[in-house]
Amino acid sequence: MEEKHLLLLFISLSLLAGAAMAKSTIEPCTGTDACPALLGYTLYADLKVAEVAALFQIDPVALLAANAIDIAVPDAENHILPAGLFLRVPASCSCSGGIRRSISTSYTVRPADTLGSIAGSVYAGLTSPDQIREANDIPDPADLDAGSTLVIPLPCSCFNSTDNFLPAIYLSYVVQQGDSVSAIAARYATTVTDIMTVNAMGSPSIRPGDILAVPLPACASMFPNSASDYGMVVANGTYAITASHCVQCSCGPGNLNLYCTPASLAVSCSSMQCSNSNLMLGNFTSQQTSAGCSVTSCNYGGFVNGSIVTRLTTSLQPQCPGKHQFPPVIAPPTTVLHDSFLAPSPSPAQAGGTVTNPRSSVPGTFGLPGVSPSSGPAGSISEASIVSPFCSCASMFPNSASDYGMVVANGTYAITASHCVQCSCGPGNLNLYCTPASLAVSCSSMQCSNSNLMLGNFTSQQTSAGCSVTSCNYGGFVNGSIVTRLTTSLQPQCPGKHQFPPVIAPPTTVLHDSFLAPSPSPAQAGGTVTNPRSSVPGTFGLPGVSPSSGPAGSISEASIVSPFCCILCLFAFSLVHFNFLY
Ligand SMILES: *[C@@H]1O[C@H](CO)[C@@H](O)[C@H](O)[C@H]1NC(C)=O
Ligand SMILES: *[C@@H]1O[C@H](CO)[C@@H](O)[C@H](O)[C@H]1NC(C)=O
Ligand SMILES: *[C@@H]1O[C@H](CO)[C@@H](O)[C@H](O)[C@H]1NC(C)=O
Ligand SMILES: *[C@@H]1O[C@H](CO)[C@@H](O)[C@H](O)[C@H]1NC(C)=O
Ligand SMILES: *[C@@H]1O[C@H](CO)[C@@H](O)[C@H](O)[C@H]1NC(C)=O
Ligand SMILES: *[C@@H]1O[C@H](CO)[C@@H](O)[C@H](O)[C@H]1NC(C)=O
Ligand SMILES: *[C@@H]1O[C@H](CO)[C@@H](O)[C@H](O)[C@H]1NC(C)=O
């Protein structure tokens, strides 16, 4: 009776390639991998930074970094934040029972707490009294023992850390009085359609207390999965701390390449200098050449086995980069700005102005998967990364490239650079792999400068720290020229020969159990089906891709297949409403 809980379920079958794919707030998942998410939390009282962090069992420094609050101010953890302030709380979203559903934190009951006040005030509507009752098997909600510990389930979603093939981190947002979907979309630089799609909403109508998953543009990392900070995603305009407080990474404002530098915290760290170079993490040098600007940078490659992995990368870019611009940091807020999006609406102010620290932070349970956060903004920074959207390989070409935004579905090929380059995706991993195409066309050089490697070639050498792999990669088709990038990285293991997705001869019959033949389309007369047309590029909406594809030679097959993994596209669409009576 304290709460209405309305769950709408729709089941939909969709096999339309290229159609917008509805996500549901019920997100299927497999395994036990956690992924990064954000909770939108409005302070119900004046609370210290460390107290807010303790409510969610996260590192206070990670909380500051995720809100671009300056961690360099003295005693930042004990700074008192004002009631009504809206914060993004970094959280690790786990998979349980096949559903990406929750973060659970724990809370120590204080005298006078009720399930309603804990859910509605302390956790600002991110949970409900019924959910707490269920999670803790409480027979009589009127009978709460002060001092006892409750498990608090909280919502989260990741959707593979992508939205429309771009890196994203999902914010669980509690709808406030006066909110509209269009205002929320405007505030978070997304669209009404996108919010409706993500939340599988039939109409843009919301009520206070509803919880929406809001995709925020973000920078993705490309750390190997042996890294403890594997999967790190940082929202645009914010920071994250990793590598035992040694490295800070930021995202934006100018581009969505993750940029990491040594963190400015007083901790002892292993070397952050790239080997065979005098560059430190985040440093780069550039030199104008006739072909463009040759940029050498020292990048962060993840925290592997307690060591900071550095990668020295040289790439040819159309223009020489200027000094890196960092997202602005703010001083710890002391007042709530009423028109600021940091303060949606002051929540019911509670009695007592202060709250005792329920428990001091237990880092590790939360935060970005395996990120042991801490720290911050400061100094200057930067770096790059790649996205693996749903079962497809994404490119990272500059937006001056005519094939900017190219995405290739797992198991397929694409042809680019005026038929000179072919790129494939899978089967072993979702890293785009490009080589010279075997078509008889005349092409500019596909050899990496200062090297005898051709596109797609790599050399590797086992060292005590791992395997040093130097590869010649394709960097996009810029101004009619093939951009090559020579990259050296330290990997846990030396790669074997590259495996390509299998190619098939041009089909002449329809295989009935094949994914390419979703439902025996209105069977054509005759036993064979003519190839409708090999690829109609452009209509498939990869931003700016000038595809052109072509079966032929050893390879290639347009990526007509929907890049989404989901084969049976079975979605539960839901919209969960919570209402509280105080
Ligand atoms: C996320 O990716 C995994 C494989 O990488 C896939 O099995 C899963 O279906 C994807 N989830 C969504 C929501 O697309
Ligand atoms: C990232 O944030 C900056 C402002 O902080 C904004 O100008 C930029 O458009 C954002 N980028 C994206 C892709 O949303
Ligand atoms: C290299 O990075 C270090 C640490 O971030 C910084 O102090 C130094 O100024 C940078 N040097 C150059 C040349 O950018
Ligand atoms: C990490 O270190 C342990 C022990 O030192 C070693 O057995 C393991 O192979 C290392 N893993 C990686 C990925 O380097
Ligand atoms: C890519 O496709 C191959 C088969 O072609 C499959 O084994 C692999 O699991 C797929 N990868 C992902 C991440 O879906
Ligand atoms: C380098 O790439 C070219 C073109 O793909 C290929 O023919 C050659 O075998 C590769 N060489 C090595 C050493 O991998
Ligand atoms: C492309 O070439 C044109 C003319 O040659 C030049 O004006 C332009 O700056 C070039 N663009 C890039 C990104 O190199």
XYZ file of C-alpha atoms and ligand atoms in Angstrom:
680
model
C 0.000 0.000 0.000
C 3.004 2.255 0.248
C 3.767 1.789 -3.304
C 2.286 1.011 -6.626
C 4.391 -1.056 -8.800
C 3.288 -1.263 -12.336
C 5.119 -3.440 -14.735
C 4.182 -3.411 -18.349
C 5.487 -6.200 -20.423
C 5.387 -6.403 -24.126
C 7.061 -8.980 -26.178
C 8.172 -8.089 -29.578
C 9.785 -9.870 -32.412
C 11.866 -7.793 -34.657
C 14.176 -8.937 -37.335
C 14.407 -5.771 -39.310
C 17.956 -4.918 -40.085
C 18.611 -1.275 -39.596
C 15.458 -0.670 -37.606
C 15.919 1.154 -34.376
C 16.298 -1.456 -31.732
C 14.263 -1.013 -28.651
C 16.131 -1.667 -25.487
C 14.328 -2.521 -22.379
C 14.971 -1.431 -18.872
C 15.108 -5.157 -18.267
C 18.441 -5.964 -19.829
C 19.371 -9.557 -20.456
C 22.944 -10.517 -19.663
C 25.103 -13.549 -19.299
C 27.840 -14.471 -16.947
C 28.879 -12.482 -13.970
C 30.671 -9.621 -15.625
C 29.923 -6.285 -14.100
C 29.731 -3.165 -16.235
C 29.885 0.538 -15.446
C 26.707 2.538 -14.846
C 25.654 5.744 -13.128
C 22.918 6.428 -10.583
C 21.291 9.853 -10.504
C 21.117 10.746 -6.825
C 19.628 13.814 -5.186
C 20.902 14.535 -1.679
C 18.095 14.474 0.897
C 20.168 16.303 3.497
C 23.511 18.049 3.765
C 26.000 15.193 3.557
C 29.745 14.868 3.481
C 31.278 13.543 0.279
C 32.411 10.475 2.227
C 28.900 9.941 3.594
C 27.350 9.933 0.133
C 30.068 7.538 -1.014
C 29.356 5.295 1.967
C 25.640 5.116 1.126
C 26.641 3.527 -2.164
C 29.816 1.834 -0.894
C 32.061 3.546 -3.382
C 35.329 5.420 -3.218
C 34.701 9.098 -2.368
C 37.320 10.177 -4.879
C 35.542 8.234 -7.637
C 32.343 10.085 -6.712
C 34.095 13.454 -7.010
C 35.756 12.518 -10.297
C 32.469 11.335 -11.827
C 31.007 14.758 -11.108
C 34.050 16.711 -12.278
C 34.469 18.090 -8.778
C 38.022 19.137 -8.011
C 39.671 16.499 -5.849
C 42.707 18.643 -5.351
C 40.978 20.857 -2.802
C 42.207 20.062 0.701
C 40.154 17.502 2.592
C 37.722 17.068 -0.300
C 36.248 13.896 1.209
C 34.974 15.770 4.235
C 33.459 18.585 2.295
C 29.750 18.972 3.078
C 27.513 18.882 0.029
C 24.153 20.672 0.165
C 20.741 18.971 0.330
C 19.066 18.939 -3.090
C 22.348 18.576 -4.983
C 22.138 16.118 -7.856
C 25.115 13.793 -8.283
C 26.114 11.074 -10.682
C 27.118 8.092 -8.605
C 29.431 5.651 -10.394
C 28.357 2.081 -9.825
C 29.138 -1.393 -10.995
C 26.137 -3.089 -12.546
C 26.177 -6.819 -12.016
C 24.405 -9.601 -13.832
C 22.238 -11.824 -11.740
C 19.757 -14.429 -12.822
C 20.324 -13.494 -16.456
C 19.220 -9.917 -15.901
C 21.334 -6.822 -15.675
C 19.428 -5.464 -12.812
C 20.975 -4.161 -9.787
C 23.569 -2.877 -7.606
C 23.072 -3.755 -4.025
C 24.476 -1.677 -1.326
C 23.852 -1.961 2.371
C 22.423 0.475 4.833
C 22.408 0.542 8.594
C 18.985 1.404 9.966
C 18.777 4.472 12.190
C 16.068 5.162 14.773
C 12.947 6.624 13.131
C 13.786 5.178 9.708
C 10.928 3.593 7.796
C 11.161 1.655 4.564
C 9.453 4.658 2.960
C 12.036 7.124 4.241
C 14.958 4.892 3.363
C 13.702 4.323 -0.180
C 12.231 7.751 -0.858
C 14.627 10.015 1.001
C 17.921 8.387 1.837
C 18.112 6.678 -1.570
C 16.073 9.385 -3.301
C 13.621 7.050 -5.027
C 16.285 4.803 -6.565
C 14.651 1.903 -4.744
C 11.177 1.235 -3.346
C 9.925 0.073 0.053
C 8.695 -3.167 -1.512
C 12.028 -3.855 -3.141
C 13.813 -3.382 0.181
C 11.249 -5.563 1.933
C 11.648 -8.289 -0.637
C 15.441 -8.151 -0.683
C 15.589 -8.474 3.088
C 12.645 -10.744 3.668
C 11.104 -8.343 6.176
C 7.838 -9.734 7.557
C 6.679 -6.548 9.266
C 7.898 -3.272 7.784
C 6.700 -1.435 10.890
C 9.238 -3.344 12.901
C 12.670 -2.133 11.778
C 15.509 -2.544 14.252
C 17.823 0.416 14.511
C 21.364 -0.793 13.930
C 20.390 -3.679 11.684
C 21.782 -3.810 8.179
C 19.570 -3.858 5.110
C 20.452 -4.797 1.574
C 19.351 -1.993 -0.742
C 18.747 -2.991 -4.382
C 19.325 -0.200 -6.903
C 18.606 -0.058 -10.640
C 21.240 -0.014 -13.364
C 21.718 -0.770 -17.027
C 24.673 -0.911 -19.391
C 23.430 -2.088 -22.801
C 26.985 -2.990 -23.683
C 28.094 0.561 -22.947
C 26.902 1.724 -26.326
C 23.998 3.693 -27.717
C 23.439 3.912 -31.452
C 26.871 2.321 -31.888
C 28.603 5.054 -29.946
C 30.070 4.645 -26.501
C 27.637 5.527 -23.752
C 27.128 5.104 -20.062
C 23.596 4.775 -18.714
C 22.314 6.987 -15.928
C 19.413 5.628 -13.847
C 17.381 8.774 -13.421
C 14.458 9.191 -11.012
C 11.825 11.377 -12.619
C 11.114 14.482 -10.549
C 7.999 16.618 -10.289
C 7.851 18.870 -13.336
C 10.171 16.764 -15.537
C 9.267 15.981 -19.116
C 11.028 13.569 -21.441
C 11.959 16.438 -23.740
C 13.501 18.417 -20.877
C 15.455 15.368 -19.699
C 16.606 14.700 -23.254
C 17.753 18.298 -23.646
C 19.545 18.254 -20.310
C 21.503 15.133 -21.170
C 22.203 15.901 -24.822
C 20.083 13.055 -26.127
C 16.750 12.881 -27.929
C 13.203 12.059 -26.919
C 13.237 9.201 -29.407
C 16.393 7.793 -27.938
C 15.083 7.894 -24.371
C 11.843 6.286 -25.516
C 13.720 3.593 -27.408
C 16.081 2.816 -24.576
C 13.226 2.587 -22.099
C 10.829 0.903 -24.507
C 8.209 3.562 -23.903
C 5.096 3.688 -26.050
C 4.597 7.371 -25.403
C 6.709 10.130 -23.894
C 4.681 10.248 -20.728
C 6.386 9.953 -17.384
C 5.442 10.380 -13.759
C 7.458 11.473 -10.764
C 9.187 8.416 -9.350
C 9.582 6.624 -12.673
C 13.118 5.476 -13.269
C 14.520 6.101 -16.726
C 17.767 4.829 -18.212
C 19.343 7.864 -19.879
C 22.280 7.256 -22.242
C 25.127 9.739 -21.758
C 27.795 10.133 -24.447
C 31.029 8.713 -23.109
C 34.588 7.709 -23.879
C 35.293 3.993 -24.011
C 38.542 2.367 -23.017
C 40.238 -0.333 -25.000
C 42.079 -2.091 -22.246
C 42.689 -5.830 -22.602
C 40.327 -7.962 -20.567
C 43.192 -9.011 -18.370
C 43.177 -5.428 -17.078
C 41.386 -4.810 -13.813
C 39.919 -1.645 -15.324
C 38.734 -3.489 -18.441
C 35.518 -1.994 -19.784
C 36.047 1.432 -18.232
C 33.697 4.033 -19.693
C 33.829 7.697 -18.708
C 30.921 10.090 -19.346
C 31.604 13.200 -21.418
C 32.729 16.077 -19.242
C 33.845 13.911 -16.333
C 36.823 12.076 -14.888
C 37.649 8.657 -13.467
C 40.516 7.414 -11.364
C 42.103 4.050 -11.890
C 45.297 2.010 -11.415
C 45.247 2.274 -7.617
C 44.769 6.028 -7.738
C 47.781 6.452 -10.023
C 46.034 7.282 -13.293
C 43.211 9.681 -14.029
C 41.250 9.548 -17.256
C 38.910 12.168 -18.626
C 36.398 12.456 -21.422
C 35.674 15.475 -23.608
C 34.976 18.232 -24.100
C 36.307 18.422 -27.650
C 36.169 14.774 -28.617
C 35.211 11.438 -27.140
C 38.669 9.933 -26.893
C 39.560 8.785 -23.419
C 42.578 10.761 -22.224
C 44.634 9.442 -19.336
C 47.480 11.018 -17.397
C 49.242 10.435 -14.120
C 46.845 11.352 -11.304
C 47.793 14.133 -8.968
C 47.327 12.138 -5.780
C 50.115 11.452 -3.392
C 50.389 7.712 -3.866
C 53.359 5.685 -4.982
C 53.015 4.444 -8.508
C 54.984 2.364 -10.942
C 56.541 4.059 -13.953
C 54.225 5.975 -16.204
C 56.809 6.605 -18.887
C 56.457 4.857 -22.227
C 59.340 2.505 -22.840
C 61.922 3.549 -25.412
C 60.729 7.093 -25.117
C 60.912 10.058 -22.802
C 57.178 10.591 -23.000
C 54.983 10.145 -19.926
C 51.323 9.037 -19.989
C 49.331 11.723 -21.768
C 52.341 13.372 -23.403
C 52.532 13.615 -27.148
C 54.815 15.111 -29.755
C 53.818 16.036 -33.255
C 55.573 16.935 -36.441
C 54.110 18.372 -39.622
C 55.033 16.340 -42.689
C 53.967 16.643 -46.283
C 51.454 13.839 -45.753
C 49.883 15.294 -42.604
C 50.904 15.490 -38.996
C 52.814 12.643 -37.451
C 51.721 12.392 -33.822
C 53.486 10.195 -31.301
C 51.710 9.792 -27.999
C 52.159 7.839 -24.814
C 48.811 6.309 -23.877
C 47.437 4.365 -20.964
C 46.619 0.753 -21.812
C 45.014 -0.504 -18.602
C 46.060 -1.799 -15.196
C 47.267 -5.337 -15.714
C 48.446 -7.442 -12.839
C 49.118 -4.395 -10.710
C 51.147 -2.701 -13.430
C 50.356 0.341 -15.493
C 50.457 -0.585 -19.167
C 51.720 2.180 -21.451
C 51.480 2.254 -25.217
C 53.553 4.401 -27.516
C 51.522 5.150 -30.631
C 52.432 6.981 -33.797
C 49.726 8.042 -36.181
C 49.362 10.296 -39.143
C 46.663 12.873 -38.576
C 45.300 15.502 -40.911
C 46.205 18.268 -38.488
C 48.615 18.658 -35.636
C 46.741 18.580 -32.313
C 46.954 21.536 -29.945
C 47.389 21.304 -26.213
C 44.852 18.918 -24.702
C 41.747 20.599 -23.309
C 40.322 19.086 -20.146
C 36.700 19.085 -19.062
C 36.285 21.928 -16.566
C 36.283 20.946 -12.910
C 34.176 22.657 -10.282
C 34.896 23.349 -6.638
C 32.872 21.151 -4.271
C 29.412 22.782 -4.368
C 28.148 24.489 -1.260
C 24.807 25.682 -2.546
C 22.298 24.260 -4.933
C 21.746 26.315 -8.034
C 18.081 26.079 -8.735
C 18.276 26.257 -12.457
C 21.189 23.913 -12.651
C 20.791 20.392 -13.830
C 22.839 19.420 -10.857
C 19.756 20.115 -8.780
C 16.566 18.668 -10.182
C 14.356 19.520 -7.280
C 14.968 19.816 -3.609
C 13.682 16.668 -2.030
C 11.674 16.570 1.172
C 14.146 17.932 3.637
C 14.521 15.575 6.523
C 14.548 16.295 10.159
C 18.060 16.317 11.543
C 20.518 18.128 9.351
C 23.312 15.637 9.560
C 23.595 11.958 9.052
C 26.062 9.704 10.682
C 28.367 7.875 8.438
C 26.737 4.469 8.031
C 29.991 2.908 7.099
C 33.137 4.196 5.655
C 33.717 3.449 2.062
C 34.357 -0.036 0.815
C 35.865 0.504 -2.585
C 36.027 -2.347 -4.986
C 32.433 -3.376 -4.815
C 31.422 -0.498 -6.923
C 32.937 1.808 -9.308
C 33.871 0.899 -12.736
C 34.557 -2.772 -13.032
C 37.714 -3.339 -11.246
C 38.546 0.294 -11.148
C 39.949 1.232 -7.886
C 39.042 4.741 -8.250
C 40.161 7.763 -6.561
C 41.086 10.863 -7.834
C 41.242 13.400 -10.068
C 41.006 16.194 -12.131
C 44.101 18.223 -12.365
C 46.978 18.519 -14.661
C 46.472 17.950 -18.274
C 45.486 14.825 -20.038
C 44.332 12.625 -22.858
C 44.089 9.431 -24.917
C 42.152 7.345 -27.320
C 39.993 4.339 -27.373
C 37.675 2.175 -29.352
C 34.178 0.912 -28.995
C 32.839 -2.525 -29.553
C 29.213 -1.976 -30.290
C 26.763 -4.835 -30.288
C 28.545 -7.676 -31.906
C 30.172 -5.469 -34.440
C 33.529 -3.812 -34.869
C 33.705 -0.037 -34.780
C 36.304 2.082 -36.501
C 38.053 5.017 -34.952
C 38.749 7.036 -38.042
C 38.932 10.816 -37.702
C 35.794 12.616 -38.768
C 37.626 14.100 -41.689
C 37.707 10.566 -43.136
C 35.093 9.720 -45.722
C 34.642 6.367 -44.005
C 34.278 7.993 -40.587
C 31.992 5.961 -38.338
C 32.399 2.690 -40.216
C 30.948 -0.267 -38.339
C 31.264 -3.849 -39.561
C 29.109 -6.666 -38.210
C 30.768 -9.708 -36.668
C 31.536 -12.298 -39.309
C 31.381 -9.890 -42.238
C 33.543 -7.644 -44.387
C 33.412 -4.122 -45.763
C 35.337 -2.444 -48.536
C 36.484 1.127 -48.272
C 39.073 3.616 -49.552
C 37.930 3.386 -53.175
C 38.068 -0.419 -53.084
C 41.643 -0.403 -51.838
C 41.075 -1.520 -48.272
C 38.972 -4.321 -46.883
C 38.032 -4.516 -43.250
C 36.624 -7.490 -41.416
C 35.143 -8.188 -38.031
C 35.532 -11.334 -35.966
C 35.415 -14.169 -35.420
C 37.775 -14.215 -32.446
C 37.381 -10.655 -31.238
C 35.555 -7.476 -32.144
C 38.540 -5.447 -33.277
C 38.181 -4.094 -36.779
C 40.933 -5.608 -38.921
C 41.823 -3.949 -42.214
C 44.148 -5.130 -44.952
C 44.778 -4.207 -48.561
C 41.817 -5.391 -50.634
C 42.569 -7.891 -53.268
C 40.794 -6.009 -56.018
C 42.584 -4.923 -59.125
C 42.498 -1.206 -58.585
C 45.329 1.243 -58.263
C 45.873 2.373 -54.731
C 48.163 4.711 -52.867
C 50.738 3.229 -50.555
C 49.502 0.941 -47.829
C 52.803 0.701 -46.062
C 53.213 2.337 -42.668
C 55.777 5.099 -42.771
C 59.137 4.409 -41.135
C 58.392 0.723 -41.283
C 58.275 -2.134 -43.711
C 54.879 -3.252 -42.480
C 51.839 -3.120 -44.749
C 48.265 -2.576 -43.559
C 47.252 -5.519 -41.416
C 50.798 -6.746 -40.852
C 52.118 -7.011 -37.348
C 55.239 -8.152 -35.589
C 55.462 -9.271 -32.021
C 58.149 -9.919 -29.526
C 57.905 -11.572 -26.156
C 59.344 -9.459 -23.354
C 59.383 -9.939 -19.626
C 56.465 -7.498 -19.290
C 54.280 -9.169 -21.912
C 54.276 -9.229 -25.663
C 55.227 -6.091 -27.516
C 53.106 -5.982 -30.664
C 53.748 -3.501 -33.457
C 51.056 -3.324 -36.055
C 50.286 -1.296 -39.127
C 46.659 -0.263 -38.953
C 44.240 1.499 -41.229
C 43.234 4.934 -39.970
C 40.579 5.985 -42.487
C 40.380 7.447 -45.966
C 41.204 11.126 -45.649
C 41.178 13.433 -48.640
C 41.634 10.532 -51.014
C 44.593 9.144 -49.080
C 44.861 5.988 -47.056
C 45.902 6.885 -43.515
C 48.112 4.303 -41.855
C 49.011 4.149 -38.204
C 51.927 2.283 -36.766
C 51.008 1.204 -33.246
C 53.025 -0.519 -30.586
C 51.290 -1.995 -27.594
C 52.095 -4.319 -24.790
C 49.734 -7.284 -24.733
C 49.485 -10.113 -22.255
C 50.051 -12.701 -24.984
C 51.571 -12.665 -28.434
C 48.843 -12.884 -31.049
C 48.826 -15.714 -33.551
C 48.152 -15.341 -37.237
C 44.992 -13.314 -37.799
C 41.895 -15.426 -38.365
C 39.423 -14.055 -40.868
C 35.685 -14.616 -40.844
C 34.866 -17.375 -43.287
C 33.675 -16.263 -46.698
C 31.053 -18.012 -48.726
C 30.630 -18.221 -52.446
C 27.851 -16.007 -53.777
C 24.740 -17.844 -52.604
C 22.484 -19.384 -55.147
C 20.009 -21.011 -52.806
C 18.398 -20.041 -49.550
C 19.476 -21.994 -46.532
C 16.408 -22.406 -44.426
C 18.034 -22.379 -41.069
C 20.320 -19.515 -41.792
C 20.171 -16.170 -40.084
C 20.421 -14.594 -43.480
C 17.025 -16.032 -44.218
C 14.964 -14.824 -41.303
C 11.676 -16.159 -42.228
C 11.471 -17.845 -45.503
C 10.535 -14.663 -47.207
C 7.563 -15.018 -49.459
C 9.127 -17.872 -51.225
C 9.977 -16.898 -54.681
C 8.816 -19.037 -57.430
C 11.595 -21.286 -58.524
C 14.014 -22.848 -56.150
C 16.611 -20.173 -56.356
C 16.586 -16.575 -55.367
C 18.425 -14.017 -57.276
C 20.776 -11.836 -55.380
C 18.650 -8.718 -54.813
C 21.633 -6.523 -55.334
C 24.907 -6.627 -53.760
C 24.655 -4.008 -51.122
C 22.842 -0.763 -51.169
C 25.192 1.318 -49.161
C 24.142 4.471 -47.510
C 20.659 3.453 -46.564
C 21.935 1.559 -43.595
C 22.742 4.638 -41.754
C 26.268 4.188 -40.606
C 27.202 7.798 -40.190
C 29.169 9.082 -43.089
C 30.203 5.720 -44.380
C 30.705 5.647 -48.037
C 30.645 1.943 -48.207
C 30.668 0.438 -51.543
C 31.131 -3.103 -51.143
C 31.779 -5.879 -53.048
C 31.848 -9.442 -53.253
C 34.773 -10.442 -55.291
C 38.196 -11.726 -54.881
C 38.821 -13.431 -51.664
C 36.462 -11.386 -49.711
C 33.888 -8.979 -48.937
C 30.310 -9.035 -48.417
C 28.327 -5.995 -47.563
C 27.466 -5.616 -43.971
C 23.789 -5.871 -44.597
C 23.365 -8.110 -41.663
C 22.120 -6.180 -38.717
C 25.057 -5.455 -36.497
C 22.982 -6.351 -33.511
C 23.796 -9.580 -31.840
C 20.359 -10.421 -30.943
C 19.162 -13.072 -33.241
C 15.756 -13.795 -31.896
C 15.220 -10.239 -30.807
C 13.000 -11.069 -27.939
C 12.571 -8.055 -25.797
C 10.674 -7.428 -22.691
C 9.573 -3.849 -22.813
C 8.923 -2.371 -19.489
C 8.364 0.812 -17.727
C 8.456 0.681 -14.005
C 6.593 3.199 -11.948
C 7.212 3.821 -8.324
C 5.049 6.023 -6.221
C 5.649 6.727 -2.641
C 3.361 7.897 0.065
C 5.318 9.428 2.815
C 26.012 -7.341 -25.571
O 27.052 -8.041 -26.210
C 27.023 -9.441 -25.970
C 28.222 -10.038 -26.660
O 29.266 -9.135 -26.701
C 25.723 -10.029 -26.507
O 25.675 -11.398 -26.210
C 24.549 -9.312 -25.856
O 23.350 -9.757 -26.441
C 24.666 -7.827 -26.063
N 23.610 -7.185 -25.317
C 22.755 -6.341 -25.884
C 21.738 -5.743 -24.991
O 22.813 -6.057 -27.063
C 30.727 16.758 -24.579
O 30.546 17.832 -23.664
C 30.849 19.111 -24.194
C 30.657 20.124 -23.115
O 31.187 19.661 -21.924
C 29.954 19.420 -25.361
O 30.324 20.657 -25.926
C 30.088 18.322 -26.387
O 29.177 18.542 -27.441
C 29.808 16.968 -25.761
N 30.045 15.942 -26.744
C 29.106 15.039 -27.044
C 29.445 14.058 -28.104
O 28.026 15.016 -26.478
C 54.306 15.112 -19.802
O 53.379 14.672 -18.803
C 53.718 15.109 -17.493
C 52.747 14.433 -16.537
O 51.412 14.655 -16.940
C 53.639 16.627 -17.418
O 54.010 17.071 -16.128
C 54.576 17.210 -18.460
O 54.386 18.610 -18.499
C 54.298 16.634 -19.835
N 55.325 17.089 -20.740
C 55.036 17.521 -21.945
C 56.208 17.920 -22.797
O 53.858 17.570 -22.352
C 49.930 -11.846 -13.423
O 50.879 -12.253 -12.475
C 50.792 -13.631 -12.136
C 51.789 -13.920 -11.035
O 52.802 -12.972 -11.004
C 51.067 -14.467 -13.381
O 50.911 -15.843 -13.086
C 50.063 -14.094 -14.454
O 50.356 -14.785 -15.656
C 50.116 -12.610 -14.724
N 49.064 -12.281 -15.667
C 49.258 -11.466 -16.690
C 48.074 -11.218 -17.550
O 50.337 -10.925 -16.928
C 31.425 -13.457 -33.769
O 31.033 -14.502 -34.622
C 31.644 -15.746 -34.331
C 31.201 -16.738 -35.365
O 31.335 -16.153 -36.628
C 31.264 -16.213 -32.954
O 31.924 -17.404 -32.629
C 31.660 -15.146 -31.952
O 31.199 -15.489 -30.665
C 31.052 -13.815 -32.330
N 31.544 -12.816 -31.440
C 30.730 -12.058 -30.704
C 31.359 -11.136 -29.742
O 29.509 -12.115 -30.820
C 51.828 -8.138 -44.958
O 50.591 -7.836 -45.592
C 50.558 -8.227 -46.979
C 49.260 -7.721 -47.542
O 48.160 -8.130 -46.763
C 50.664 -9.748 -47.077
O 50.666 -10.120 -48.424
C 51.959 -10.195 -46.419
O 51.980 -11.595 -46.383
C 52.029 -9.647 -45.001
N 53.339 -9.949 -44.469
C 53.501 -10.438 -43.246
C 54.905 -10.644 -42.808
O 52.536 -10.691 -42.524
C 42.058 18.013 -48.385
O 42.626 18.572 -49.546
C 42.227 19.928 -49.784
C 42.781 20.357 -51.118
O 43.895 19.579 -51.465
C 42.731 20.795 -48.634
O 42.284 22.121 -48.811
C 42.175 20.259 -47.327
O 42.707 20.980 -46.226
C 42.518 18.793 -47.152
N 41.868 18.297 -45.974
C 42.496 17.535 -45.101
C 41.661 17.077 -43.942
O 43.660 17.191 -45.225
